[in-house]
XYZ file of C-alpha atoms in Angstrom:
491
model
C 2.792 8.179 2.955
C 1.241 6.173 5.757
C 1.748 2.398 6.099
C -1.620 1.746 7.723
C -3.451 3.776 5.096
C -1.814 1.860 2.238
C -2.590 -1.416 3.959
C -6.269 -0.447 4.081
C -6.172 0.610 0.433
C -4.856 -2.864 -0.411
C -7.829 -4.418 1.378
C -10.378 -2.144 -0.252
C -8.840 -2.737 -3.688
C -8.773 -6.518 -3.288
C -12.473 -6.772 -2.495
C -13.379 -4.193 -5.131
C -11.615 -6.210 -7.845
C -13.012 -9.466 -6.455
C -16.476 -8.039 -7.033
C -15.593 -7.029 -10.602
C -13.927 -10.264 -11.805
C -17.226 -12.079 -12.604
C -17.904 -9.468 -15.306
C -15.124 -10.976 -17.442
C -16.224 -13.461 -20.095
C -12.840 -14.807 -21.085
C -9.100 -14.255 -21.530
C -6.729 -15.690 -24.156
C -3.195 -16.599 -23.049
C -0.267 -17.634 -25.312
C 2.465 -18.840 -26.144
C 5.107 -20.202 -23.795
C 4.655 -23.084 -21.437
C 7.194 -25.566 -20.179
C 8.058 -27.798 -17.255
C 10.215 -26.175 -14.591
C 12.784 -28.294 -12.776
C 13.352 -26.330 -9.576
C 16.389 -26.445 -7.328
C 16.873 -24.355 -4.174
C 20.643 -23.908 -3.897
C 22.487 -24.004 -0.583
C 26.171 -23.543 0.284
C 26.852 -27.275 -0.019
C 25.366 -27.398 -3.541
C 27.458 -24.403 -4.538
C 30.662 -25.837 -3.097
C 30.190 -29.067 -5.085
C 29.702 -27.136 -8.325
C 32.718 -24.883 -7.745
C 34.953 -27.905 -7.072
C 34.360 -29.116 -10.638
C 36.336 -26.234 -12.193
C 39.469 -24.184 -11.630
C 38.779 -20.815 -10.012
C 40.703 -19.010 -12.764
C 38.535 -20.670 -15.418
C 35.401 -19.519 -13.653
C 36.651 -15.932 -13.282
C 37.657 -15.789 -16.937
C 34.229 -17.002 -17.997
C 32.528 -14.505 -15.673
C 34.483 -11.704 -17.384
C 33.349 -13.026 -20.779
C 29.698 -12.834 -19.623
C 28.264 -15.720 -21.698
C 24.861 -14.923 -23.180
C 23.907 -18.541 -23.789
C 24.769 -21.811 -22.093
C 26.943 -23.866 -24.435
C 28.891 -25.732 -21.735
C 28.734 -26.216 -17.943
C 31.258 -23.444 -17.299
C 28.903 -20.934 -18.982
C 26.203 -22.008 -16.540
C 28.409 -21.580 -13.474
C 29.630 -18.167 -14.616
C 26.101 -16.844 -15.099
C 25.073 -18.309 -11.735
C 27.932 -16.437 -10.036
C 26.957 -13.197 -11.787
C 23.295 -13.566 -10.841
C 24.178 -14.351 -7.206
C 26.740 -11.543 -6.964
C 24.288 -8.939 -8.272
C 21.186 -10.477 -6.714
C 19.408 -10.085 -10.046
C 17.105 -12.505 -11.783
C 18.283 -13.640 -15.193
C 17.098 -15.962 -17.932
C 19.760 -17.451 -20.186
C 18.993 -19.720 -23.162
C 20.526 -23.090 -23.946
C 20.093 -24.798 -27.295
C 21.595 -28.150 -26.356
C 20.080 -31.085 -24.464
C 23.497 -31.752 -22.889
C 22.910 -28.873 -20.441
C 19.804 -30.572 -19.058
C 21.615 -33.904 -18.729
C 24.653 -32.311 -17.038
C 22.480 -30.506 -14.475
C 20.539 -33.688 -13.742
C 23.768 -35.599 -13.164
C 25.697 -32.997 -11.145
C 22.969 -31.109 -9.302
C 19.509 -32.659 -9.556
C 16.222 -30.843 -8.829
C 13.883 -30.679 -5.841
C 10.602 -30.868 -7.744
C 8.953 -29.989 -11.072
C 5.940 -27.806 -11.843
C 4.239 -25.700 -14.499
C 6.608 -23.163 -16.005
C 6.593 -20.549 -18.715
C 4.720 -17.271 -18.420
C 1.644 -18.364 -20.411
C 1.324 -21.659 -18.544
C 1.700 -20.045 -15.125
C -0.688 -17.202 -15.981
C -3.341 -19.525 -17.441
C -3.400 -21.600 -14.249
C -3.451 -18.472 -12.064
C -6.447 -16.978 -13.891
C -8.393 -20.210 -13.589
C -7.664 -20.302 -9.857
C -8.949 -16.726 -9.592
C -12.290 -18.024 -10.847
C -12.422 -16.647 -14.391
C -15.208 -18.211 -16.417
C -13.032 -19.034 -19.417
C -9.289 -19.083 -19.944
C -8.142 -20.187 -23.387
C -4.471 -21.165 -23.427
C -2.497 -21.778 -26.587
C 0.894 -23.525 -26.603
C 2.297 -24.459 -30.048
C 4.345 -27.342 -28.563
C 1.759 -28.807 -26.177
C 2.942 -32.319 -25.238
C 1.001 -34.893 -23.240
C 3.359 -34.461 -20.287
C 3.054 -30.671 -20.452
C -0.757 -30.865 -20.617
C -0.762 -32.615 -17.247
C 0.602 -29.519 -15.538
C -2.441 -27.396 -16.457
C -5.106 -26.945 -13.787
C -7.828 -29.641 -13.938
C -10.657 -27.169 -14.519
C -13.508 -27.029 -17.018
C -12.774 -23.299 -17.359
C -9.322 -23.983 -18.830
C -9.415 -24.701 -22.549
C -7.023 -25.176 -25.464
C -7.746 -25.127 -29.225
C -7.638 -28.521 -30.947
C -7.980 -29.216 -34.662
C -10.258 -32.148 -35.510
C -11.408 -32.838 -39.048
C -10.299 -29.391 -40.186
C -12.362 -27.644 -37.504
C -11.192 -26.073 -34.251
C -12.719 -27.070 -30.919
C -11.926 -25.936 -27.379
C -10.983 -28.736 -24.992
C -8.980 -29.132 -21.815
C -5.236 -29.382 -22.596
C -5.250 -33.087 -21.612
C -7.616 -33.639 -24.544
C -5.848 -31.218 -26.900
C -2.134 -32.125 -26.829
C -0.161 -33.165 -29.901
C 1.005 -36.802 -29.775
C 4.713 -37.487 -30.148
C 5.932 -34.032 -29.096
C 8.805 -33.769 -26.588
C 8.498 -31.564 -23.522
C 10.411 -28.330 -23.001
C 12.174 -28.375 -19.599
C 13.636 -25.249 -17.977
C 15.869 -25.187 -14.913
C 15.090 -22.703 -12.120
C 18.019 -22.233 -9.745
C 16.798 -20.297 -6.712
C 19.088 -18.842 -4.061
C 18.574 -16.951 -0.808
C 19.752 -13.657 0.567
C 22.976 -13.794 2.662
C 24.192 -17.037 1.093
C 28.003 -17.048 1.397
C 29.840 -17.488 -1.893
C 33.599 -18.034 -2.185
C 35.429 -18.606 -5.457
C 39.195 -18.316 -5.912
C 39.687 -15.832 -3.104
C 36.678 -13.748 -4.080
C 33.941 -13.838 -1.475
C 30.567 -12.139 -1.225
C 27.134 -12.474 0.319
C 24.106 -12.774 -1.949
C 22.269 -9.410 -1.575
C 18.715 -10.676 -2.118
C 16.522 -13.694 -2.870
C 16.378 -14.351 -6.581
C 16.909 -16.950 -9.304
C 18.681 -17.913 -12.490
C 16.621 -19.557 -15.225
C 18.294 -21.814 -17.785
C 15.764 -21.680 -20.603
C 15.619 -24.670 -22.928
C 15.340 -23.711 -26.609
C 15.275 -27.014 -28.551
C 15.802 -26.817 -32.315
C 12.220 -27.873 -33.041
C 10.777 -24.951 -31.051
C 8.752 -22.475 -33.126
C 6.738 -19.554 -31.781
C 3.923 -19.847 -34.262
C 0.208 -20.573 -34.513
C -1.220 -23.548 -36.388
C -2.716 -22.406 -39.692
C -6.153 -23.923 -38.956
C -6.277 -22.263 -35.526
C -5.222 -18.892 -36.957
C -7.880 -19.089 -39.663
C -10.562 -20.060 -37.123
C -9.644 -17.783 -34.217
C -13.305 -16.872 -33.909
C -13.715 -20.371 -32.426
C -12.270 -18.936 -29.202
C -15.594 -17.256 -28.589
C -15.707 -13.891 -26.809
C -12.567 -12.885 -24.938
C -12.059 -9.559 -23.179
C -8.299 -9.558 -23.309
C -5.183 -11.428 -24.346
C -1.904 -11.910 -22.507
C 0.947 -12.817 -24.847
C 4.429 -13.922 -23.832
C 7.302 -16.099 -24.974
C 8.563 -13.925 -27.820
C 12.079 -14.245 -26.379
C 12.186 -17.724 -27.928
C 12.294 -16.329 -31.462
C 15.720 -16.974 -33.029
C 17.575 -14.880 -35.609
C 17.953 -17.804 -38.010
C 16.574 -21.324 -38.259
C 17.975 -24.459 -39.835
C 15.252 -24.450 -42.504
C 16.313 -21.009 -43.798
C 13.584 -18.969 -42.116
C 14.547 -16.004 -39.922
C 13.169 -14.005 -37.021
C 11.459 -11.721 -39.539
C 9.166 -14.581 -40.606
C 8.057 -15.262 -37.028
C 7.733 -11.601 -36.129
C 5.402 -11.156 -39.126
C 3.347 -14.196 -38.102
C 3.096 -12.884 -34.531
C 1.816 -9.510 -35.730
C -0.784 -11.164 -37.994
C -2.081 -13.205 -35.045
C -2.382 -10.051 -32.904
C -4.254 -8.175 -35.604
C -6.575 -11.155 -36.126
C -7.364 -11.222 -32.397
C -8.123 -7.499 -32.407
C -10.454 -7.871 -35.390
C -12.650 -10.258 -33.394
C -13.414 -7.727 -30.660
C -12.791 -3.966 -31.079
C -12.698 -3.547 -27.278
C -10.093 -6.290 -26.789
C -7.012 -5.223 -24.837
C -3.710 -7.035 -25.492
C -0.883 -7.221 -22.972
C 2.651 -8.407 -23.743
C 4.732 -9.660 -20.836
C 8.398 -9.050 -21.488
C 11.257 -11.055 -20.033
C 15.035 -11.148 -20.203
C 16.134 -11.222 -23.865
C 19.877 -11.651 -24.408
C 19.809 -11.149 -28.185
C 19.665 -7.433 -29.020
C 18.325 -8.011 -32.544
C 15.390 -10.032 -31.192
C 14.797 -7.615 -28.308
C 14.625 -4.680 -30.709
C 12.355 -6.540 -33.153
C 9.936 -7.549 -30.401
C 9.645 -3.990 -29.131
C 9.577 -2.116 -32.437
C 7.755 -4.589 -34.664
C 5.481 -6.653 -32.391
C 4.708 -4.365 -29.451
C 4.807 -0.874 -30.996
C 1.503 0.100 -32.567
C -0.046 -3.362 -32.194
C -0.693 -4.003 -28.495
C -2.062 -1.920 -25.641
C -0.080 -2.884 -22.567
C 3.459 -3.920 -21.625
C 4.653 -5.507 -18.374
C 8.286 -5.632 -17.284
C 10.686 -5.359 -14.339
C 13.555 -2.960 -13.669
C 16.209 -4.868 -15.612
C 13.852 -5.315 -18.553
C 13.094 -1.570 -18.568
C 16.812 -0.825 -18.778
C 17.338 -3.378 -21.556
C 14.371 -2.054 -23.530
C 15.552 1.559 -23.241
C 19.055 0.584 -24.277
C 18.010 -1.150 -27.474
C 15.659 1.730 -28.345
C 18.548 4.203 -28.218
C 18.152 5.669 -24.712
C 21.524 4.521 -23.357
C 21.930 7.237 -20.729
C 18.470 6.678 -19.263
C 19.018 2.924 -19.416
C 22.211 3.280 -17.394
C 20.474 5.476 -14.811
C 17.770 2.825 -14.348
C 20.201 -0.054 -13.896
C 22.596 1.947 -11.696
C 19.756 2.815 -9.288
C 21.167 5.059 -6.541
C 19.341 8.129 -5.272
C 17.747 8.934 -8.612
C 16.929 5.333 -9.545
C 13.174 5.622 -9.058
C 13.081 8.866 -11.036
C 14.929 7.224 -13.924
C 12.573 4.256 -13.743
C 9.538 6.520 -13.950
C 11.068 8.447 -16.862
C 11.877 5.114 -18.519
C 8.301 3.883 -18.194
C 7.026 7.116 -19.752
C 9.615 6.890 -22.541
C 8.493 3.351 -23.404
C 4.864 4.458 -23.325
C 5.610 7.151 -25.896
C 8.117 5.290 -28.079
C 5.927 2.201 -28.407
C 2.576 4.053 -28.661
C 1.033 2.094 -25.785
C -1.948 2.691 -23.524
C -0.182 1.338 -20.483
C 3.304 0.381 -19.216
C 3.404 -1.492 -15.907
C 6.777 -1.769 -14.153
C 7.083 -3.958 -11.073
C 9.982 -3.478 -8.674
C 10.743 -4.786 -5.205
C 8.623 -2.590 -2.949
C 6.640 -0.528 -5.447
C 4.954 -0.520 -8.864
C 4.780 2.186 -11.523
C 2.084 2.252 -14.194
C 2.397 4.911 -16.894
C -0.871 5.586 -18.738
C -1.767 7.331 -21.970
C -4.318 10.118 -21.653
C -7.929 9.146 -22.323
C -7.925 5.672 -20.749
C -11.491 4.630 -19.807
C -10.583 3.983 -16.152
C -9.907 6.531 -13.428
C -6.544 6.619 -11.684
C -8.182 5.138 -8.593
C -9.441 2.171 -10.626
C -5.950 1.672 -12.022
C -4.565 1.943 -8.502
C -7.002 -0.721 -7.311
C -5.747 -3.009 -10.079
C -2.132 -2.561 -8.990
C -2.935 -3.087 -5.322
C -4.918 -6.229 -6.133
C -1.860 -7.532 -7.979
C 0.319 -6.661 -4.988
C -1.830 -8.857 -2.748
C -1.721 -11.719 -5.271
C 2.064 -11.490 -5.455
C 2.311 -11.506 -1.673
C 0.242 -14.693 -1.518
C 2.352 -16.298 -4.254
C 5.529 -15.464 -2.329
C 4.071 -16.504 1.038
C 2.449 -19.792 0.002
C 4.287 -20.628 -3.216
C 0.938 -20.996 -5.010
C -2.593 -19.601 -5.324
C -5.350 -22.213 -5.522
C -8.451 -20.014 -5.121
C -9.362 -16.342 -5.019
C -10.346 -16.711 -1.366
C -6.913 -18.165 -0.565
C -5.353 -15.128 -2.219
C -6.625 -13.064 0.714
C -3.636 -14.407 2.672
C -1.553 -11.749 0.929
C -3.550 -9.049 2.713
C -1.798 -10.008 5.952
C 1.635 -9.329 4.460
C 2.915 -5.865 5.432
C 3.398 -3.070 2.938
C 7.103 -2.589 2.182
C 8.686 0.121 4.340
C 11.539 0.375 1.836
C 8.982 0.849 -0.951
C 7.345 3.668 0.979
C 10.741 5.254 1.577
C 11.531 5.102 -2.147
C 8.225 6.769 -2.942
C 8.811 9.518 -0.382
C 12.119 10.291 -2.107
C 10.276 10.399 -5.427
C 7.693 12.820 -4.041
C 10.108 15.773 -4.222
C 10.712 15.087 -7.914
C 7.002 14.880 -8.789
C 5.860 17.865 -6.754
C 8.866 19.959 -7.846
C 8.001 19.378 -11.512
C 4.317 20.033 -10.816
C 3.279 16.550 -11.947
C 1.008 16.462 -8.903
C 0.348 18.194 -5.625
C 1.592 16.718 -2.328
C -1.957 15.527 -1.584
C -2.344 13.872 -5.000
C 0.966 12.061 -4.532
C -0.291 10.653 -1.223
C -2.983 8.868 -3.261
C -0.406 7.588 -5.767
C -1.563 9.819 -8.635
C 0.768 11.604 -11.079
C -0.333 13.885 -13.921
C 1.822 14.584 -16.957
C 1.197 16.682 -20.060
C 0.874 13.686 -22.377
C 0.383 10.921 -19.838
C -0.797 10.031 -16.349
C 0.696 7.531 -13.934
C -0.062 5.579 -10.792
C 2.665 4.649 -8.344
C 1.998 2.463 -5.306
C 3.966 0.725 -2.570
C 3.615 -3.049 -2.661
C 3.528 -5.847 -0.129
C 6.803 -7.770 0.174
C 7.389 -11.134 1.837
C 10.747 -11.043 3.640
C 11.467 -14.752 3.111
C 9.474 -15.961 0.078
C 8.758 -19.652 -0.242
C 9.547 -19.331 -3.959
C 10.246 -16.477 -6.378
C 9.052 -18.117 -9.611
C 5.629 -16.866 -10.673
C 5.629 -13.696 -8.572
C 6.212 -11.380 -11.532
C 3.547 -13.218 -13.546
C 1.066 -12.818 -10.686
C 1.806 -9.081 -10.573
C 1.472 -8.372 -14.284
C -1.411 -10.745 -15.054
C -3.252 -9.828 -11.858
C -3.101 -6.105 -12.554
C -4.040 -6.460 -16.238
C -7.001 -8.756 -15.585
C -8.157 -6.561 -12.701
C -8.082 -3.607 -15.100
C -10.146 -5.537 -17.671
C -12.666 -6.512 -14.999
C -13.026 -2.924 -13.840
C -13.608 -1.799 -17.432
C -16.304 -4.444 -18.005
C -17.958 -3.552 -14.695
C -18.003 0.137 -15.630
C -19.453 -0.534 -19.094
C -22.099 -2.842 -17.597
C -23.210 -0.032 -15.296
C -23.820 2.408 -18.130
């Protein structure tokens, strides 16, 4: 694989998708939005935090691997684990005391729009889409202020029993508190020392402390559900936030109630437009019961597309009963990319999807069911467009316009990503999934599926890591929708 050739393919893909985007009439985005309090950690910050506890206490808590933040020591243990492994993680907290403790002992640098749906809605508006309808069940006045000030960005509002589309600042619910998440970002090579144990952080990444207040419900207002046709025509829907579903609630309801409601909303959306494509963006889900329910009851058989990263692939495979493959994905090593590809295909089959898009540092894999209306080149263009968006997000920390997104074209294609793909080439050609020439284009052919695999652009020192994954998944999915609409318009 040639670096210069893949760089040119990125350029060609970006302008090809840019030409197709105006064909889209609208996209629906739900459910999770919050305010992110962001802190970039340095060695001084870390030293102050570590001084608050005994080293033995910290090590004991690290060994216990807390799956939610109940006390400050849980937070510090998960931060150490995330830094040690260089892996992004999202850990829930159900108490307001965590937020207050972090404010008092650490503080944040700045606040901005958070939550996958909120970030994606703003991104799509900045890309120039004609209509982006966001829906956040807990939209507060403060939260509404973080949405882009654009006439193209709308939110359902119930007035007099009828549903109207208005900008979030005109559609919020009075008296609702805001949901605030903490994003703790850290940099590669940061020195960490705790009780005689020392290590260097292997890569830039972050730990997210996700606020899950007791009043939080992932649901859709009855009036809005019954009048979903008020959204007007939408070509696709991007749904996220299902990780906030709890096993049990104080009022006696359970996750099964909210899973059922989520499925009904998906089926209602699909009934409004037979050509509608629905994408679910997965994230870190600590609770195995919820993870399994989301995959088997919400995703399987109901949506078309799934987006996830390496860790999320491993977690999904594990809960679906593929423990050995899950371990191979998370262990990486020489066969890591092969396991990741096999994992993407396994999820495609197990969940009866059209498309599974996996984004990793340096390359993307997209497994596709046979019979998709787009060619592999059109799918490849979608992935490469997303790669350029992600590069801009990492380089600038934001994307304000589609023209500004061209900055990502100047970011080099990852040499490590190309190296990983070259190692994968032997596997694909040896199993006759493609010829050497076909692999050079990024095309893989299976008996029951196809796939596209591309190297991506990587910023060596990103300004921020939050939002990069959302830019990748949403960018590729919307580019795919645009290409489909463009193709149908030409017939």
